[in-house]
Coordinates of C-alpha atoms in Angstrom, one line a residue:
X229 CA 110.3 27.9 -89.2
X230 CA 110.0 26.0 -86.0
X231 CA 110.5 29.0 -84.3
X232 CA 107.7 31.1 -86.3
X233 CA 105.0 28.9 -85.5
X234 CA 106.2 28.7 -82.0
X235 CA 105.6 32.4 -81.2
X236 CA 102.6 33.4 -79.4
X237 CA 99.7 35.5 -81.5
X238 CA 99.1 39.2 -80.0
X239 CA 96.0 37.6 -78.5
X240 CA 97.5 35.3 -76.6
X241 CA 100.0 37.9 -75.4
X242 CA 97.1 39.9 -74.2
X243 CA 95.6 37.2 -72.4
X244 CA 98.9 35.9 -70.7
X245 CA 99.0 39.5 -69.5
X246 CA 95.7 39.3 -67.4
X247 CA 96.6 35.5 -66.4
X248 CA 98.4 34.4 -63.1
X249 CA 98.5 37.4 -61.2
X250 CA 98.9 37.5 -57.4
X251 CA 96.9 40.9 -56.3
X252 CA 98.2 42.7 -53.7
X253 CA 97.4 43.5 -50.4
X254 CA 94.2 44.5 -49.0
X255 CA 95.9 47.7 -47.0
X256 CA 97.0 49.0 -50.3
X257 CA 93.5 48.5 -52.1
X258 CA 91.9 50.7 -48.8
X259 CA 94.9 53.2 -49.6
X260 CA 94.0 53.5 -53.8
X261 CA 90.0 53.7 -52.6
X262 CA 90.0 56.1 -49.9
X263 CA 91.2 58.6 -52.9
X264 CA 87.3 58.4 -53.8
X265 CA 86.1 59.9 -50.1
X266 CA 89.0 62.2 -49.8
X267 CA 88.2 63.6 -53.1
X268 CA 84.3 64.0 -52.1
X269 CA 85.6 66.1 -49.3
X270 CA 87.8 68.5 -51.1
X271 CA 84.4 68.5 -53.3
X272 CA 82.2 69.1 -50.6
X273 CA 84.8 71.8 -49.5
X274 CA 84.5 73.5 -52.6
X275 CA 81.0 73.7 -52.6
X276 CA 80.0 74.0 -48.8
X277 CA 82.5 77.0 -48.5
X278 CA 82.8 78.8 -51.9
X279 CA 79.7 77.5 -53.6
X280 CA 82.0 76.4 -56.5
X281 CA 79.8 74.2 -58.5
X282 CA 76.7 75.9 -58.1
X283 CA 75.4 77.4 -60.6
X284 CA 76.9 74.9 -63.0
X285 CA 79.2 76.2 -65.2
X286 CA 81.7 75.3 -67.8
X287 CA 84.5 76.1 -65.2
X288 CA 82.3 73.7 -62.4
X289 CA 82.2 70.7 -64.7
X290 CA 86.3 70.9 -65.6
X291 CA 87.5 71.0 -62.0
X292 CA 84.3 68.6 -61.4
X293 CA 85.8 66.3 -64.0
X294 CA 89.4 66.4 -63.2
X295 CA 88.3 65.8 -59.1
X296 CA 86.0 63.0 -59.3
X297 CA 87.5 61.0 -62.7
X298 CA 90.8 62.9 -62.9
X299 CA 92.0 62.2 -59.0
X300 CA 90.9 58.4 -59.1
X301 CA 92.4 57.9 -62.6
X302 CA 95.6 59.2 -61.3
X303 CA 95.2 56.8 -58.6
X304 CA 95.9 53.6 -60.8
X305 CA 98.3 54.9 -62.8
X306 CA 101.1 57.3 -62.1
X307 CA 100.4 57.4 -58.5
X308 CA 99.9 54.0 -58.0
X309 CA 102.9 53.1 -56.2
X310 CA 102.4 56.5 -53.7
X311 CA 98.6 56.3 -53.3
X312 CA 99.4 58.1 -49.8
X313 CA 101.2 60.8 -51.3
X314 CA 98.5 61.4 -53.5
X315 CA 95.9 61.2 -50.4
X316 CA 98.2 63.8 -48.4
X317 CA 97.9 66.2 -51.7
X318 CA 93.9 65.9 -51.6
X319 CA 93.4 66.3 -47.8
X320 CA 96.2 69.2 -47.8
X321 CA 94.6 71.1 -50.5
X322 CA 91.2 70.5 -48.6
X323 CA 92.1 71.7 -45.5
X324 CA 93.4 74.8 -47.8
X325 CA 90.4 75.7 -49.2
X326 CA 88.2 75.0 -45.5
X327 CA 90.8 78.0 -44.2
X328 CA 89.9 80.7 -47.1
X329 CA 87.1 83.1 -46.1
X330 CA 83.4 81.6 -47.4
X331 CA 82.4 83.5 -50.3
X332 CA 79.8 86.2 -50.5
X333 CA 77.2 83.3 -51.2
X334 CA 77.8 81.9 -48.1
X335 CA 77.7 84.5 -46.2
X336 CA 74.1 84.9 -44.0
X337 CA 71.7 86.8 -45.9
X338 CA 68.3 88.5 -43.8
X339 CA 66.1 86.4 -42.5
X340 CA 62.8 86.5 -44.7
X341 CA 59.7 86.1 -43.0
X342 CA 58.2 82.4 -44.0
X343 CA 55.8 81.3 -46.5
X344 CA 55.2 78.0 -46.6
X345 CA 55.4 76.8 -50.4
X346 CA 52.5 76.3 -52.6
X347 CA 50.9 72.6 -52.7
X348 CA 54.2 71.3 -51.7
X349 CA 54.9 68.1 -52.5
X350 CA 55.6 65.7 -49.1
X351 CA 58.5 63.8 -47.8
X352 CA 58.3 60.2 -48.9
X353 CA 59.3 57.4 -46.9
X354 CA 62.7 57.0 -49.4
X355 CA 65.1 59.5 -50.1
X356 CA 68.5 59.9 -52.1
X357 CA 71.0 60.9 -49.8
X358 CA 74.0 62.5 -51.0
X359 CA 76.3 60.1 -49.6
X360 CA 74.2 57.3 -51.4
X361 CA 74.8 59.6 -54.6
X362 CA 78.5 59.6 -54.6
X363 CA 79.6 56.5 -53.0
X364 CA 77.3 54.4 -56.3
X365 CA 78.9 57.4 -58.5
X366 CA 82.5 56.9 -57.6
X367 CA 82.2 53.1 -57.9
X368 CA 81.1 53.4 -61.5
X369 CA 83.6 55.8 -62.3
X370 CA 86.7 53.6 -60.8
X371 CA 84.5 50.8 -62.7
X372 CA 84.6 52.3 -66.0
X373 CA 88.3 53.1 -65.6
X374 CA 89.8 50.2 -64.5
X375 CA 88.2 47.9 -67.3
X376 CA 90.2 49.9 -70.0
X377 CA 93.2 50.5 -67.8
X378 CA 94.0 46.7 -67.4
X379 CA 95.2 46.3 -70.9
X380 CA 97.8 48.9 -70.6
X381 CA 101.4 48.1 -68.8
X382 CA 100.7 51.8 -67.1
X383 CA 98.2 49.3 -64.9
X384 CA 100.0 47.7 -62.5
X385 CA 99.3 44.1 -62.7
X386 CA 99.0 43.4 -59.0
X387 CA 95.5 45.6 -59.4
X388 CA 94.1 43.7 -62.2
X389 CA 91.8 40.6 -61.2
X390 CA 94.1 37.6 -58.7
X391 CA 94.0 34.2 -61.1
X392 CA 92.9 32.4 -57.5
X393 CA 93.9 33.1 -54.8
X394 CA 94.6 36.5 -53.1
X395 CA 92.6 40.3 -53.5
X396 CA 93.0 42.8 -56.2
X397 CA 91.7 45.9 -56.7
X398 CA 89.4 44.9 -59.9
X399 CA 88.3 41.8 -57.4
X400 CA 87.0 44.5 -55.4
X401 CA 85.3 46.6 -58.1
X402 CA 83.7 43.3 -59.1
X403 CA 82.2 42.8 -55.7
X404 CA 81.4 46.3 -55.2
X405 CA 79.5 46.4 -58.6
X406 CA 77.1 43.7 -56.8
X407 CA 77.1 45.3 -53.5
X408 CA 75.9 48.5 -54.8
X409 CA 73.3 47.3 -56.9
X410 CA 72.1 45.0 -53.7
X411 CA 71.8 48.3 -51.9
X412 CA 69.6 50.1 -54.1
X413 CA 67.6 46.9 -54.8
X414 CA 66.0 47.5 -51.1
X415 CA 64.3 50.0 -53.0
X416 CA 61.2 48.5 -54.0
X417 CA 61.0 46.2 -50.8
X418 CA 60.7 49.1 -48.5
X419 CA 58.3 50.8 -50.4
X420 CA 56.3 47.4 -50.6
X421 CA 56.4 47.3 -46.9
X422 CA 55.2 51.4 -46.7
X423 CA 52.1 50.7 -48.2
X424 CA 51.6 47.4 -46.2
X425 CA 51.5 45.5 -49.2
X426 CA 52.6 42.1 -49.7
X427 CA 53.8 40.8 -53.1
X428 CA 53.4 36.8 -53.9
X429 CA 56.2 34.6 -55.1
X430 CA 54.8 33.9 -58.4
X431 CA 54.8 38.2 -58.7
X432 CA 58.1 38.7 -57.6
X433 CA 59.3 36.2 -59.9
X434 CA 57.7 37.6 -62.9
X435 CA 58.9 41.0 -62.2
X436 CA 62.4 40.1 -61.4
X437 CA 62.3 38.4 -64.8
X438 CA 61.2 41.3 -66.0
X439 CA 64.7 43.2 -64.8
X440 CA 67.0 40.2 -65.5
X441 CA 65.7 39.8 -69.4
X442 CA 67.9 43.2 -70.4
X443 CA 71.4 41.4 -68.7
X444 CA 70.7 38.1 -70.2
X445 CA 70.5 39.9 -73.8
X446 CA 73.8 42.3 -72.9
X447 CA 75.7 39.0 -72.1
X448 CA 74.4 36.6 -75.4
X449 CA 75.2 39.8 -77.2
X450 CA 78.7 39.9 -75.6
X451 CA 79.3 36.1 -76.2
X452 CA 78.6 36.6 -79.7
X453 CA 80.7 39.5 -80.1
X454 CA 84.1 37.8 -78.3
X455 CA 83.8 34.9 -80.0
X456 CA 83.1 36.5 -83.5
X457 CA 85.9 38.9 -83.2
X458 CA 88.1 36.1 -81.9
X459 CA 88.4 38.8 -78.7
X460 CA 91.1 38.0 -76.2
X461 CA 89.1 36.5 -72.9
X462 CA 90.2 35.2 -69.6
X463 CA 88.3 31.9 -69.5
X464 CA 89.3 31.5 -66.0
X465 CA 87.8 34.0 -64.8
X466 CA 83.7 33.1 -65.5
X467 CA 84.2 30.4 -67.9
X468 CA 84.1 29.9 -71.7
X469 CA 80.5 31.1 -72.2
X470 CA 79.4 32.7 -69.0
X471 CA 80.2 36.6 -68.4
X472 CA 79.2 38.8 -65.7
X473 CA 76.3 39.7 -67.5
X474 CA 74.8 36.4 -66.8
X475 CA 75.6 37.0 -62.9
X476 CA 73.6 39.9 -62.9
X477 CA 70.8 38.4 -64.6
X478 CA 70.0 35.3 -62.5
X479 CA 70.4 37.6 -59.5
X480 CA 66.9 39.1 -59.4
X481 CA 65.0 35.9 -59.3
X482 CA 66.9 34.4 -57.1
X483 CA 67.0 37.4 -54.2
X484 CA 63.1 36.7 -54.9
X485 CA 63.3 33.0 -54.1
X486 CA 65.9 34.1 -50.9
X487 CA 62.8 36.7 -50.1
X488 CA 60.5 34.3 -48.8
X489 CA 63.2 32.8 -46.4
X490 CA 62.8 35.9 -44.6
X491 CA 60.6 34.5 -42.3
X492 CA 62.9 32.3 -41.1
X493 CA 66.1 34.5 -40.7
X494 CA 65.4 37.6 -39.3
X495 CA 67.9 39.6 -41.6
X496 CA 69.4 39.6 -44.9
X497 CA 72.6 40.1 -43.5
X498 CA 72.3 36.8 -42.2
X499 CA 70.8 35.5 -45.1
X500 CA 73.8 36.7 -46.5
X501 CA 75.6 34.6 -44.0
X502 CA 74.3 31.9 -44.0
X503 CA 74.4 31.3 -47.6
X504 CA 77.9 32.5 -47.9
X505 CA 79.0 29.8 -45.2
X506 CA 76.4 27.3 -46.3
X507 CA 78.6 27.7 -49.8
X508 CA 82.1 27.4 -48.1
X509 CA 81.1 24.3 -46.0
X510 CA 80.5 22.5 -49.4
X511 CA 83.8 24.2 -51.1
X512 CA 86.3 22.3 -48.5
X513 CA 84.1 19.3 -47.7
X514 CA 83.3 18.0 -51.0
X515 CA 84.9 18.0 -54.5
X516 CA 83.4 21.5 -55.7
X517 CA 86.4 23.1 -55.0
X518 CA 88.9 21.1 -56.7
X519 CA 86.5 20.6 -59.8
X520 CA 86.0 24.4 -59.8
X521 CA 89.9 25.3 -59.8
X522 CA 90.9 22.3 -62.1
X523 CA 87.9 20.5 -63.3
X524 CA 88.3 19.2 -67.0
X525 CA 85.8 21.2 -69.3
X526 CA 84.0 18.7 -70.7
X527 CA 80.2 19.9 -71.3
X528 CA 78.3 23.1 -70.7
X529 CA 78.2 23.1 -67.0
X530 CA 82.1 22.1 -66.8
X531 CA 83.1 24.9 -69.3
X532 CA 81.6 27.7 -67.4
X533 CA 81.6 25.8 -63.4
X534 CA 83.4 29.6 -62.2
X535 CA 80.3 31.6 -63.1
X536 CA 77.8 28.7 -62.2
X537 CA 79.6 28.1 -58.5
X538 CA 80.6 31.9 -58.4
X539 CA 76.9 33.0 -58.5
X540 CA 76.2 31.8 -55.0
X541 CA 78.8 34.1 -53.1
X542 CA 77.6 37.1 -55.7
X543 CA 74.0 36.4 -54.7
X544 CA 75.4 36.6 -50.7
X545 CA 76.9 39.9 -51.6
X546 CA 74.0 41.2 -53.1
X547 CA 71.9 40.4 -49.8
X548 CA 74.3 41.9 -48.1
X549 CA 73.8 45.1 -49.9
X550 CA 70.4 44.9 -49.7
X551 CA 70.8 44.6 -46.0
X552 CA 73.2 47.7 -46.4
X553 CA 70.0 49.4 -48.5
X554 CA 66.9 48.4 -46.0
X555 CA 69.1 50.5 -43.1
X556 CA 70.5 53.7 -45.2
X557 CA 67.8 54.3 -48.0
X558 CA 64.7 55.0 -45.6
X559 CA 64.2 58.5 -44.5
X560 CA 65.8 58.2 -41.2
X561 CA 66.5 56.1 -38.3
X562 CA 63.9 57.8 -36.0
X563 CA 66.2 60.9 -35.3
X564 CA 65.1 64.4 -36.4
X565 CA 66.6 67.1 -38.5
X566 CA 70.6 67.2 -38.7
X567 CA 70.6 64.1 -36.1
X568 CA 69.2 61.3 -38.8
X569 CA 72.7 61.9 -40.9
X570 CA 74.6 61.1 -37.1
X571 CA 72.1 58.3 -36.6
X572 CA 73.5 57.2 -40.3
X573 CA 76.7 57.9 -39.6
X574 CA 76.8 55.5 -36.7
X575 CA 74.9 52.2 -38.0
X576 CA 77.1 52.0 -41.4
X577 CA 80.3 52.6 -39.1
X578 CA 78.7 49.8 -36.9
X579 CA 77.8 48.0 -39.7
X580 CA 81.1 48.0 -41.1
X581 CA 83.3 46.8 -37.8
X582 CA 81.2 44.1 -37.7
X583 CA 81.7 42.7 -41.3
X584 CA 85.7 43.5 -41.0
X585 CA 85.3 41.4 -38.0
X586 CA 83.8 38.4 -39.4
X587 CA 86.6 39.0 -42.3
X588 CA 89.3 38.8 -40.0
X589 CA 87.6 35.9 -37.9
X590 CA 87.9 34.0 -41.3
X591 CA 90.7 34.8 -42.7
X592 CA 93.4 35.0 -39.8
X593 CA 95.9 31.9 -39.1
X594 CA 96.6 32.4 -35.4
X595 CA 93.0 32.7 -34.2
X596 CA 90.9 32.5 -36.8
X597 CA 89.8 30.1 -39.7
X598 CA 93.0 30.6 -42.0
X599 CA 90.8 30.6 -45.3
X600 CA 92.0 33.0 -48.1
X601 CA 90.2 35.0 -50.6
X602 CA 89.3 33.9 -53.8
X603 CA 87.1 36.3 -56.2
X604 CA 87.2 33.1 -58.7
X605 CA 85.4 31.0 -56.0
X606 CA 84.0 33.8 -54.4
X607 CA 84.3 32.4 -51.2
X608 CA 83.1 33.1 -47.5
X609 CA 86.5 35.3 -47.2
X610 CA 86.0 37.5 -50.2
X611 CA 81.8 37.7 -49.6
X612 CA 82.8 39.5 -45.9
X613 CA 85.7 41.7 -47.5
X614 CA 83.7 43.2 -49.9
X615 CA 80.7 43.4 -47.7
X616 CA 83.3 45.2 -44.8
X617 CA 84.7 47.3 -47.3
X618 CA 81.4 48.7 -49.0
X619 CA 80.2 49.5 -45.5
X620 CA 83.3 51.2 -44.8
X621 CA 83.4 53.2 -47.8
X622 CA 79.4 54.0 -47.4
X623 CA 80.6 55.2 -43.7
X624 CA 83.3 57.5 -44.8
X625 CA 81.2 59.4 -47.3
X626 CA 78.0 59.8 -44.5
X627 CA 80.8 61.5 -42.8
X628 CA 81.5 63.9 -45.3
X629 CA 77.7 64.4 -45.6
X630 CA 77.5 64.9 -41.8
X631 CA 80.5 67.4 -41.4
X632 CA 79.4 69.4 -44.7
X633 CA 76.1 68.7 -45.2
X634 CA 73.9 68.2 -42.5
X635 CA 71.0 70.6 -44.0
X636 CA 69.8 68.5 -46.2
X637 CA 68.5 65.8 -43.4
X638 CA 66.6 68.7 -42.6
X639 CA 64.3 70.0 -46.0
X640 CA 60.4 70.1 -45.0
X641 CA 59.5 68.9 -48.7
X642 CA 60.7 66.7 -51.8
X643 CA 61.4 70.1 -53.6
X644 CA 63.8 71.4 -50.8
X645 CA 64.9 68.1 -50.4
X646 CA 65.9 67.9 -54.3
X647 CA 67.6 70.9 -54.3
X648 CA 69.6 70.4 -51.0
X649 CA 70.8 67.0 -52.6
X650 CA 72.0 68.8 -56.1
X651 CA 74.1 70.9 -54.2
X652 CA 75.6 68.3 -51.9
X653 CA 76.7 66.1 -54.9
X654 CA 79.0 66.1 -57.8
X655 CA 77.2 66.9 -61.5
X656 CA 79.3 64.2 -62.5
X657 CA 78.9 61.6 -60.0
X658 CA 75.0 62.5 -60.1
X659 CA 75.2 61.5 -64.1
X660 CA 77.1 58.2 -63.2
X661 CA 74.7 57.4 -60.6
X662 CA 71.8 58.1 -62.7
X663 CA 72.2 56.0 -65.5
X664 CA 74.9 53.3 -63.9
X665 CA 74.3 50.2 -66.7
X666 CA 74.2 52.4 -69.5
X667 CA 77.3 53.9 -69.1
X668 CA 79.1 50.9 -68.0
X669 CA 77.7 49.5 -71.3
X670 CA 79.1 51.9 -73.0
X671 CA 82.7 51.8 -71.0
X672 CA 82.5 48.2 -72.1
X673 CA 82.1 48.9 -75.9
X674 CA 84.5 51.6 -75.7
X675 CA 87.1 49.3 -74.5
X676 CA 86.5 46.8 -76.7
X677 CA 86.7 49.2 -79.2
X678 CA 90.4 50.4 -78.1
X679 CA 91.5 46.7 -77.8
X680 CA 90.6 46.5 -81.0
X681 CA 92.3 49.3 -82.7
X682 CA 95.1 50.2 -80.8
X683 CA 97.8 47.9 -79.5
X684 CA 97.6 48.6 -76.0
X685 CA 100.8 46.2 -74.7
X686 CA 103.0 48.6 -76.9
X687 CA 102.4 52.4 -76.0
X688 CA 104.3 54.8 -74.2
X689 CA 102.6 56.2 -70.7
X690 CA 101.8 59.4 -72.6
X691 CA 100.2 57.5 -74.9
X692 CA 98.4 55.5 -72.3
X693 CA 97.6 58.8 -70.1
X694 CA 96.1 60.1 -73.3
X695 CA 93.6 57.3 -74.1
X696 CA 92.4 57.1 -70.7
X697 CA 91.8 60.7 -70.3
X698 CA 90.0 60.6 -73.9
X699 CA 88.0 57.7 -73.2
X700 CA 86.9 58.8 -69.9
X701 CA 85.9 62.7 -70.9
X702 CA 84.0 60.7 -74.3
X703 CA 81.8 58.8 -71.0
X704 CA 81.9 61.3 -69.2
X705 CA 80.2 63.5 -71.6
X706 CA 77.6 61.0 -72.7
X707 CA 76.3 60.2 -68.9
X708 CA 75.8 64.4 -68.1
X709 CA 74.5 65.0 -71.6
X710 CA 72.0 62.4 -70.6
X711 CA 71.2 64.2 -67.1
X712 CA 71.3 67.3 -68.3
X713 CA 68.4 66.2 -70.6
X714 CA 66.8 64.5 -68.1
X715 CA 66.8 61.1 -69.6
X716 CA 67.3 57.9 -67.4
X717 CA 67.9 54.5 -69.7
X718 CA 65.9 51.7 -67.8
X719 CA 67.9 48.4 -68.5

């Protein structure tokens, strides 16, 4: 009897198995990404050479699928202990395709003499650049994968989020989430500063409340739902009540408060900074970081101190995107046609040494500070390794843009300009892009829908294999059916 009642319930099984992990190290995390940029160039290959994709067709969107989801699902599963193997496989069959002859679309037709188009529309001061297009796609994807694949033993546990101290893959995807939607939240400012308007605190707050109201319902909505369904959770990771919802939600008002410091700090990469060390000095010279890590939960703040004290390194990575997103999202950086994609090419790549060196200043014990990462803090370390590694990844899919795509740095209107960037990006990763919330929103109820049915600490890798390739063709389908029909959910 003793012995009954002593046996842990199936929910706490699943949450021991996503408890006290180590990670693993941030050389193999660049190895499982860099499957996302490899696979953009066989892509790109495809279409730049053979014109694969274009017009879609039923074929397209298979071998689309089974590259950009396909390839990175692979990544975290059955090749996860050879991600180089599978890298060698991508780039080889890459470099296969660039030797076949271009097809007959490719080939230089007659010149036509030119008309200029009728009551074209003009160039705005934005534009979506294809690089732009896949890097936020792929992140969603991985994203959407990884959330499911955790609760399988196919996932390798060194990938799933650290408990404290140390870097994951899912730590990563975390960050990334944030980084990404800093970058594109530059949006609004530089067209703000195109029309030489300026926007008052009191305005920026009420919009951003405006954004943030959506999140805060998604998270209540998901606090009901795990405690209701007496859901297996991690309180670790954010706390008992806070989820990442929450995160996301206080982060538009506060990048509006941050705003106004602007004229102080020249940047918001050093807003980013600043904040990020600001946060650290108080970590390791007061009690936060003890109370944080082992802290009695006594009342609301207590319960939930990881999201609370978490927010401020989120909110530095956010700026730090944004920063990313006031340099890449503008037209160009005063070079003309094919150059502005170089010009790109070599401020993200600048960009990026310089966060991996401010990592590596922190985080080294012979000459540097000797701090380690800690997603559950979200430290000064793990602000600069997600910042480095974002601007990395942006870098190595400009590069693909500028050794396959350059032409589209060079359209004369928005039309042109559209149609250069649909043929320069994945269907799929265009779908992902387009409606990024929704679709994780979705991933989220899927997998909570799995958990719920299937026992996912007892199937076979078939098994496994299957559900993941199931669940990610289901989202799949549901974020092109939505671009196909031209519908974009605002959240």
């Amino acid at each position: 009897m003793a012995n009954a009642s002593a046996a842990p319930s199936y929910k706490q099984l699943k949450e021991d198995f996503v408890s006290n992990l180590l990670g693993g190290s941030v050389v193999e995390i660049a190895q499982v990404c860099a499957v996302a940029p490899i696979v953009c160039l066989l892509w790109s290959v495809l279409q730049a050479r053979q014109s694969f994709f274009r017009p879609t067709s039923a074929l397209a969107l298979v071998v689309d699928f089974l590259l950009n989801v396909g390839a990175l699902l692979l990544s975290v599963t059955l090749y996860s202990a050879a991600p180089l193997l599978l890298n060698v496989l991508l780039l080889a069959t890459a470099a296969f395709v660039y030797t076949l002859p271009p097809s007959q679309g490719r080939r230089k037709k007659p010149r036509r003499p030119p008309t200029a188009p009728a009551k074209a529309a003009p160039l705005g001061v934005l534009s979506t650049k294809p690089f732009l297009t896949s890097y936020r796609g792929n992140m969603m994807v991985v994203t959407c994968i990884c959330i499911l694949a955790v609760d399988f033993r196919l996932f390798p546990r060194r990938f799933a989020k650290v408990e404290t101290w140390g870097t994951s893959l899912m730590d990563m995807g975390v960050g990334s989430f944030v980084f990404s939607a800093g970058l594109v939240g530059a949006r609004p400012l530089l067209k703000e500063r195109a029309e030489g308007r300026y926007t008052s605190l009191a305005l920026r707050l009420r919009q951003s409340l405006r954004h943030s109201m959506p999140l805060f319902v998604l998270g209540l909505v998901r606090l009901v739902s795990v405690k209701g369904l007496d859901y297996a959770e991690h309180v670790s990771e954010y706390g008992v009540h806070w989820n990442f919802f929450f995160t996301l939600g206080f982060l538009p008002p506060f990048v509006a408060l941050f705003q106004s410091a602007l004229r102080f700090v020249p940047s918001y990469a050093g807003l980013a900074v600043l904040l990020a060390v600001a946060y650290q000095v108080v970590l390791e010279s007061t009690t936060l970081k003890a109370f944080i890590l082992a802290g009695p939960r006594v009342d609301l703040l207590s319960k939930n101190r990881e999201g609370v004290f978490s927010f401020f390194g989120y909110l530095a990575i956010f700026l730090s995107g944004q920063d990313a997103g006031m340099s890449v999202l503008p037209r160009s950086l005063g070079s003309r046609g094919s150059g502005r994609v170089t010009a790109f090419l070599l401020h993200t790549t600048l960009w990026s040494l310089a966060w991996t060196a401010l990592y590596y200043a922190c985080t080294d014990y012979t000459y540097g500070a000797g701090l380690t990462v800690s997603r559950r803090l979200a430290n000064l370390p793990y602000v600069l390794w997600v910042a480095a590694f974002n601007t990395a990844l942006v870098s190595a899919f400009c590069l693909v843009d500028t050794l396959l795509f350059p032409g589209f740095y060079s359209a004369q209107d928005a039309r042109a300009e559209k149609e250069a960037h649909d043929t320069a990006t994945s269907r799929v990763l265009r779908a992902y892009n387009r409606n990024g919330l929704a679709v994780f929103l979705l991933a989220n109820l899927l997998t909570g829908l799995v958990n719920m049915t299937v026992p996912t600490l007892d199937v076979s890798r078939v098994t496994t294999m299957g559900i993941m390739v199931a669940y990610m063709a289901f989202v799949t389908a549901v974020a092109v059916g939505l671009d196909m029909y031209d519908i974009s959910v605002k959240m």
